[in-house]
Coordinates of N, CA, C and O in Angstrom, one line a residue:
X1 N 91.9 250.5 56.0 CA 91.9 249.3 56.6 C 92.0 248.0 55.9 O 92.3 248.0 54.7
X2 N 92.4 246.8 56.8 CA 92.7 245.7 56.2 C 91.5 244.8 55.6 O 90.2 245.3 55.9
X3 N 91.6 244.5 54.3 CA 90.9 243.8 53.5 C 91.3 242.4 53.2 O 92.4 242.4 53.0
X4 N 90.1 241.3 52.9 CA 90.6 240.4 52.4 C 90.1 239.8 51.3 O 89.0 240.2 51.3
X5 N 90.7 239.4 50.4 CA 90.6 239.1 48.9 C 90.4 237.7 48.5 O 91.6 237.3 48.4
X6 N 89.4 236.8 48.4 CA 89.7 235.4 48.2 C 89.8 235.3 46.6 O 89.1 235.9 45.9
X7 N 90.1 234.2 45.9 CA 90.4 233.8 44.6 C 90.5 232.5 44.4 O 91.2 231.7 45.4
X8 N 90.3 231.9 43.3 CA 90.8 230.4 42.9 C 89.7 229.5 42.9 O 89.8 228.3 42.8
X9 N 88.1 230.1 43.0 CA 87.3 228.9 43.1 C 86.9 228.6 41.9 O 87.5 229.3 40.9
X10 N 86.1 227.6 41.8 CA 85.6 227.1 40.3 C 84.8 226.2 40.6 O 84.4 225.1 41.6
X11 N 84.3 225.5 39.4 CA 83.9 224.1 38.9 C 84.8 223.0 38.7 O 85.1 223.1 37.5
X12 N 84.8 222.2 39.5 CA 85.7 221.1 39.2 C 84.7 219.6 39.2 O 83.9 219.7 40.0
X13 N 85.5 218.5 38.8 CA 85.1 217.4 39.1 C 85.6 216.7 40.1 O 86.9 217.2 40.6
X14 N 84.8 215.7 40.8 CA 85.4 215.1 41.8 C 86.6 214.5 41.5 O 86.8 213.9 40.6
X15 N 87.7 214.6 42.5 CA 88.9 214.0 42.4 C 90.0 214.9 42.2 O 91.1 214.9 42.1
X16 N 89.5 216.1 41.8 CA 90.3 217.2 41.1 C 90.9 218.0 42.3 O 90.5 217.7 43.2
X17 N 91.8 219.1 42.0 CA 92.6 219.8 42.9 C 92.2 221.2 42.6 O 92.1 221.7 41.2
X18 N 92.1 222.1 43.6 CA 91.9 223.7 43.6 C 93.0 224.3 44.6 O 93.1 223.5 45.8
X19 N 93.1 225.4 44.3 CA 94.1 226.1 45.1 C 93.4 227.4 45.3 O 93.1 228.4 44.4
X20 N 93.0 227.8 46.6 CA 92.2 229.2 46.9 C 93.4 230.1 47.5 O 94.6 229.7 48.2
X21 N 93.3 231.5 47.1 CA 94.3 232.2 47.8 C 93.6 233.6 48.4 O 92.1 233.6 47.9
X22 N 93.9 234.1 49.2 CA 93.3 235.1 50.2 C 94.5 236.3 50.4 O 95.4 236.2 51.1
X23 N 94.2 237.1 49.6 CA 95.3 238.1 49.7 C 94.9 239.4 50.7 O 93.8 239.8 50.8
X24 N 95.9 239.6 51.7 CA 95.5 240.7 52.7 C 95.9 241.9 52.2 O 97.2 242.4 51.7
X25 N 95.0 243.0 52.0 CA 95.4 244.4 51.4 C 95.5 245.4 52.8 O 94.7 245.1 53.7
X26 N 96.1 246.2 52.8 CA 96.2 247.4 53.7 C 96.8 246.6 55.0 O 96.1 247.1 56.0
X27 N 97.6 245.6 55.4 CA 98.1 245.0 56.4 C 98.7 243.7 56.0 O 99.5 243.8 55.0
X28 N 99.1 243.1 57.0 CA 100.1 242.0 56.8 C 99.4 240.8 57.2 O 98.9 240.8 58.3
X29 N 99.8 239.6 56.4 CA 99.4 238.5 57.2 C 100.0 238.0 58.3 O 99.5 236.8 58.9
X30 N 101.2 238.3 58.5 CA 102.1 237.7 59.4 C 101.5 237.6 60.8 O 101.5 236.5 61.6
X31 N 100.9 238.5 61.4 CA 100.9 238.9 63.0 C 99.1 238.0 63.0 O 98.7 238.1 64.2
X32 N 98.5 237.9 62.1 CA 97.2 237.4 62.1 C 97.0 236.0 62.4 O 97.6 235.2 61.9
X33 N 96.1 235.7 63.1 CA 95.6 234.4 63.4 C 94.6 234.2 61.9 O 93.6 235.0 61.9
X34 N 94.5 233.0 60.9 CA 93.6 233.2 60.0 C 92.9 231.9 60.0 O 93.6 230.9 60.4
X35 N 92.0 232.0 59.2 CA 91.2 230.7 58.7 C 90.5 230.5 57.7 O 90.0 231.5 57.3
X36 N 90.1 229.5 57.3 CA 89.3 229.0 55.9 C 88.0 228.6 56.3 O 88.1 227.5 57.3
X37 N 86.9 229.2 56.2 CA 85.9 228.5 56.4 C 84.9 228.4 55.1 O 85.2 228.8 54.1
X38 N 83.5 227.6 55.5 CA 82.9 227.4 54.0 C 81.7 227.4 54.6 O 81.4 226.9 55.8
X39 N 80.8 227.6 53.8 CA 79.2 227.5 53.7 C 78.5 227.2 52.7 O 78.5 227.4 51.7
X40 N 77.9 225.8 52.8 CA 77.0 225.2 51.8 C 75.4 225.8 51.8 O 75.3 226.2 53.0
X41 N 74.9 226.0 50.9 CA 73.5 226.5 50.9 C 72.9 225.7 51.7 O 72.6 224.2 52.1
X42 N 72.0 226.4 52.8 CA 71.2 225.7 53.8 C 72.2 225.2 54.9 O 71.2 224.8 56.0
X43 N 73.5 225.5 54.9 CA 73.9 225.2 56.2 C 74.8 226.2 56.7 O 74.9 227.3 56.4
X44 N 75.0 225.9 57.9 CA 76.0 226.9 58.8 C 77.4 227.0 58.4 O 77.8 226.0 57.7
X45 N 78.0 227.8 58.3 CA 79.3 228.1 58.0 C 80.1 227.6 59.4 O 79.9 227.4 60.3
X46 N 81.4 226.7 58.5 CA 81.9 225.8 59.4 C 83.4 225.9 59.1 O 83.9 226.5 57.9
X47 N 84.2 225.8 60.1 CA 85.7 225.7 59.8 C 86.1 224.7 59.1 O 85.6 223.8 59.2
X48 N 87.2 225.1 58.2 CA 87.9 224.0 57.1 C 89.3 223.8 58.0 O 89.9 222.9 57.9
X49 N 90.0 225.1 58.1 CA 91.4 225.0 58.5 C 91.8 226.2 59.1 O 91.5 227.1 58.8
X50 N 92.7 226.2 60.0 CA 92.9 227.5 60.7 C 94.7 227.4 60.8 O 95.2 226.2 60.8
X51 N 95.1 228.7 60.8 CA 96.6 228.7 61.0 C 96.8 229.8 62.3 O 96.3 231.0 61.7
X52 N 97.7 229.6 63.2 CA 97.8 230.8 63.9 C 99.4 231.5 63.7 O 99.8 231.6 62.6
X53 N 99.5 232.6 64.4 CA 100.6 233.7 64.1 C 102.0 233.1 63.8 O 102.9 233.5 63.4
X54 N 102.0 231.8 64.8 CA 103.4 230.9 64.5 C 103.1 230.2 63.2 O 104.3 229.4 63.3
X55 N 102.2 230.1 62.6 CA 102.2 229.0 61.7 C 101.7 227.6 62.0 O 101.7 226.8 61.2
X56 N 101.4 227.5 63.0 CA 100.7 226.2 63.4 C 99.7 225.9 62.8 O 98.5 226.7 62.9
X57 N 99.1 225.0 62.3 CA 98.0 224.6 61.5 C 96.9 223.3 62.3 O 97.5 222.5 63.0
X58 N 95.7 223.6 61.8 CA 94.8 222.4 62.1 C 93.5 222.3 61.3 O 93.3 223.4 60.8
X59 N 93.1 221.4 61.1 CA 91.6 221.0 60.4 C 90.8 220.2 60.6 O 90.9 219.6 61.7
X60 N 89.6 220.5 59.8 CA 88.4 219.8 60.0 C 88.6 218.3 59.7 O 89.6 217.9 58.9
X61 N 88.1 217.2 60.5 CA 88.2 216.0 60.4 C 87.9 215.9 58.8 O 88.3 214.7 58.0
X62 N 86.9 216.3 58.2 CA 86.5 216.4 57.1 C 87.3 216.5 55.8 O 87.2 215.8 54.6
X63 N 88.5 217.3 56.1 CA 89.3 217.6 55.1 C 90.7 217.2 55.3 O 91.6 217.4 54.6
X64 N 90.8 216.4 56.7 CA 92.3 216.3 57.2 C 92.7 215.2 56.0 O 92.5 214.3 55.6
X65 N 94.5 215.8 55.7 CA 94.9 214.8 54.8 C 94.5 215.0 53.2 O 95.6 214.6 52.4
X66 N 93.7 216.0 53.1 CA 93.1 216.4 51.8 C 93.8 217.8 51.4 O 93.9 218.3 50.3
X67 N 93.5 218.8 52.2 CA 93.7 220.1 52.3 C 94.8 220.6 53.3 O 95.1 220.1 54.3
X68 N 95.4 221.5 52.6 CA 96.6 222.4 53.3 C 96.5 223.7 53.4 O 96.3 224.3 52.6
X69 N 96.4 224.4 54.6 CA 96.4 225.4 54.8 C 98.0 226.1 54.7 O 98.6 225.7 55.7
X70 N 98.2 227.6 54.3 CA 99.5 227.8 54.7 C 99.3 229.4 54.1 O 98.5 230.0 53.6
X71 N 100.6 230.1 54.5 CA 100.7 231.5 54.4 C 102.1 231.9 53.9 O 103.1 231.4 54.3
X72 N 102.0 233.2 53.1 CA 103.2 233.6 52.6 C 103.1 235.0 53.2 O 102.6 236.0 52.8
X73 N 104.1 235.4 54.2 CA 104.2 236.6 54.8 C 104.7 237.6 53.9 O 104.4 238.6 53.9
X74 N 105.5 237.2 53.1 CA 106.1 238.2 51.9 C 105.1 238.7 51.0 O 105.2 240.0 50.6
X75 N 104.2 237.8 50.6 CA 103.2 238.0 49.7 C 101.7 238.4 50.2 O 101.0 239.0 49.7
X76 N 101.9 238.5 51.9 CA 100.6 238.8 52.5 C 99.4 238.0 51.9 O 98.4 238.5 51.7
X77 N 99.6 236.7 51.5 CA 98.8 235.9 51.1 C 98.6 234.6 51.8 O 99.4 234.2 52.4
X78 N 97.3 234.2 52.1 CA 97.0 232.9 52.9 C 96.3 231.9 51.7 O 95.7 232.6 50.8
X79 N 96.7 230.5 51.8 CA 96.3 229.6 50.9 C 95.6 228.6 51.5 O 95.8 228.5 52.7
X80 N 94.8 228.1 50.5 CA 94.1 226.9 51.0 C 94.2 225.7 49.7 O 93.6 225.9 48.7
X81 N 95.0 224.9 49.8 CA 95.2 223.8 48.6 C 94.2 222.7 49.0 O 94.4 222.1 50.1
X82 N 93.5 222.5 48.1 CA 92.5 221.4 48.2 C 92.8 220.4 47.2 O 92.6 220.6 45.7
X83 N 92.9 219.2 47.6 CA 93.3 217.9 46.8 C 92.2 217.0 47.0 O 91.4 216.8 48.0
X84 N 92.1 216.0 46.1 CA 91.1 215.0 46.0 C 89.5 215.5 46.5 O 89.1 215.0 47.3
X85 N 89.2 216.4 45.7 CA 88.1 217.5 46.1 C 86.6 216.4 45.7 O 86.8 215.4 45.1
X86 N 85.5 216.1 46.7 CA 84.5 215.7 46.7 C 83.3 216.7 46.7 O 83.6 217.4 46.9
X87 N 82.2 215.9 46.4 CA 80.9 216.7 46.1 C 80.5 217.5 47.1 O 79.9 218.9 47.2
X88 N 80.8 217.0 48.5 CA 80.4 217.4 49.8 C 81.2 218.5 49.9 O 81.0 219.5 51.2
X89 N 82.3 219.0 49.3 CA 83.1 220.1 49.5 C 82.9 221.4 48.8 O 83.2 222.5 48.8
X90 N 81.6 221.1 48.0 CA 80.8 222.1 47.2 C 80.4 223.1 48.5 O 79.7 222.8 49.4
X91 N 80.8 224.6 48.2 CA 80.5 225.4 49.2 C 81.1 227.0 48.9 O 81.9 226.9 48.0
X92 N 80.7 227.7 49.4 CA 81.4 229.4 49.3 C 82.3 229.2 50.2 O 82.1 228.9 51.5
X93 N 83.6 229.5 49.9 CA 84.9 229.2 51.0 C 85.3 231.0 51.2 O 85.4 231.8 50.3
X94 N 85.4 231.0 52.7 CA 85.6 232.6 53.3 C 86.9 232.6 53.8 O 87.2 231.5 54.7
X95 N 87.8 233.3 53.5 CA 89.0 233.5 54.6 C 88.6 234.4 55.7 O 87.9 235.3 55.4
X96 N 89.2 234.3 56.9 CA 88.9 235.3 57.7 C 90.3 235.3 58.7 O 91.2 234.7 58.7
X97 N 90.1 236.8 59.4 CA 91.5 237.2 60.1 C 91.2 237.6 61.4 O 90.2 238.3 61.6
X98 N 92.0 237.4 62.3 CA 91.9 238.2 63.7 C 93.4 238.6 64.4 O 94.2 237.8 64.0
X99 N 93.3 239.7 64.5 CA 94.6 240.4 65.1 C 95.0 239.9 66.5 O 95.9 240.1 67.1
X100 N 94.0 239.1 67.1 CA 94.2 238.7 68.7 C 95.0 237.4 68.3 O 94.8 236.7 67.7
X101 N 96.0 237.2 69.5 CA 96.6 236.0 69.6 C 95.7 235.1 70.2 O 96.0 235.0 71.6
X102 N 95.0 234.0 69.4 CA 94.3 233.3 70.3 C 94.7 231.7 70.0 O 95.4 231.4 69.1
X103 N 94.2 231.0 71.4 CA 94.6 229.5 70.9 C 93.8 228.9 70.1 O 92.8 229.2 69.4
X104 N 94.4 227.9 69.4 CA 93.9 227.1 68.3 C 92.3 226.8 68.2 O 91.6 226.9 67.5
X105 N 91.9 226.4 69.6 CA 90.7 225.9 69.9 C 89.7 227.0 69.6 O 88.6 226.7 69.5
X106 N 89.8 228.5 70.1 CA 89.2 229.3 69.6 C 89.0 229.9 68.2 O 88.1 230.6 67.9
X107 N 89.9 229.3 67.2 CA 89.9 229.8 66.0 C 89.1 229.1 65.2 O 88.7 229.5 64.0
X108 N 88.4 228.1 65.6 CA 87.1 227.5 65.0 C 85.8 228.3 65.4 O 85.0 227.8 64.5
X109 N 85.8 229.3 66.4 CA 84.6 230.0 66.4 C 84.4 231.2 65.4 O 85.5 232.1 65.7
X110 N 83.8 231.3 64.6 CA 83.6 232.3 63.6 C 83.7 233.7 64.5 O 83.7 234.6 63.5
X111 N 82.8 233.6 65.4 CA 82.7 235.2 66.2 C 84.3 235.7 66.5 O 84.2 236.6 67.4
X112 N 85.1 234.8 66.7 CA 86.6 235.3 67.0 C 87.1 236.2 66.0 O 88.2 236.8 66.2
X113 N 86.5 236.2 64.7 CA 87.2 237.1 63.8 C 86.4 238.0 63.6 O 85.3 238.0 63.6
X114 N 87.4 239.1 63.2 CA 86.8 240.3 62.9 C 87.1 240.8 61.5 O 86.3 242.0 61.0
X115 N 87.8 240.1 60.6 CA 87.9 240.6 59.4 C 87.6 239.2 58.5 O 88.0 238.2 58.5
X116 N 86.7 239.8 57.6 CA 86.1 238.5 56.4 C 86.1 238.7 55.1 O 86.3 240.0 54.6
X117 N 86.6 238.1 54.1 CA 86.6 238.1 52.9 C 85.0 237.8 52.5 O 84.2 237.4 53.1
X118 N 84.8 238.2 51.0 CA 83.6 238.1 50.4 C 83.2 236.7 50.0 O 82.1 236.2 49.6
X119 N 84.4 236.0 49.8 CA 84.3 234.3 49.5 C 84.4 233.8 48.0 O 84.4 235.0 47.0
X120 N 84.7 233.0 47.9 CA 84.7 232.5 46.4 C 84.1 231.0 46.5 O 84.3 230.3 47.2
X121 N 83.3 230.6 45.2 CA 82.5 229.7 45.2 C 83.4 228.3 44.7 O 84.2 228.5 43.7
X122 N 83.2 227.4 45.3 CA 83.8 226.1 44.9 C 82.6 225.0 44.6 O 82.0 224.9 45.4
X123 N 82.5 224.6 43.5 CA 81.6 223.5 43.1 C 82.2 222.2 42.5 O 83.0 222.4 41.7
X124 N 82.0 221.2 43.1 CA 82.6 219.7 42.7 C 81.6 218.9 42.3 O 80.5 218.7 43.3
X125 N 81.6 218.4 41.0 CA 80.2 217.7 40.6 C 81.0 216.4 40.2 O 82.3 216.0 40.4

């Protein structure tokens, strides 16, 4: 069955850049709608960036202009390039996927996703 494995997290200083990867195993990233979500301690999981099966992207206002979501169908990998990181970006970052072809407005709802990775920690100080 399809699995998602995140990598690339770490501890960095404010203003630094990090690139997260999410490898799709036993499947293909191409037909999936996917998203990056994050959860800070004591807070609910929130959407960061989403990408639909056509490659159209959308971002949370808090990361717009700093983060870029992309996918490489040949490598079956989803990416999140994070630039100019801020302390408030500190969280566990998760990638998620759904095989349903959904409009972007629904991709912000965590309940629309049936596949989740285990997360990778990003700490910005």
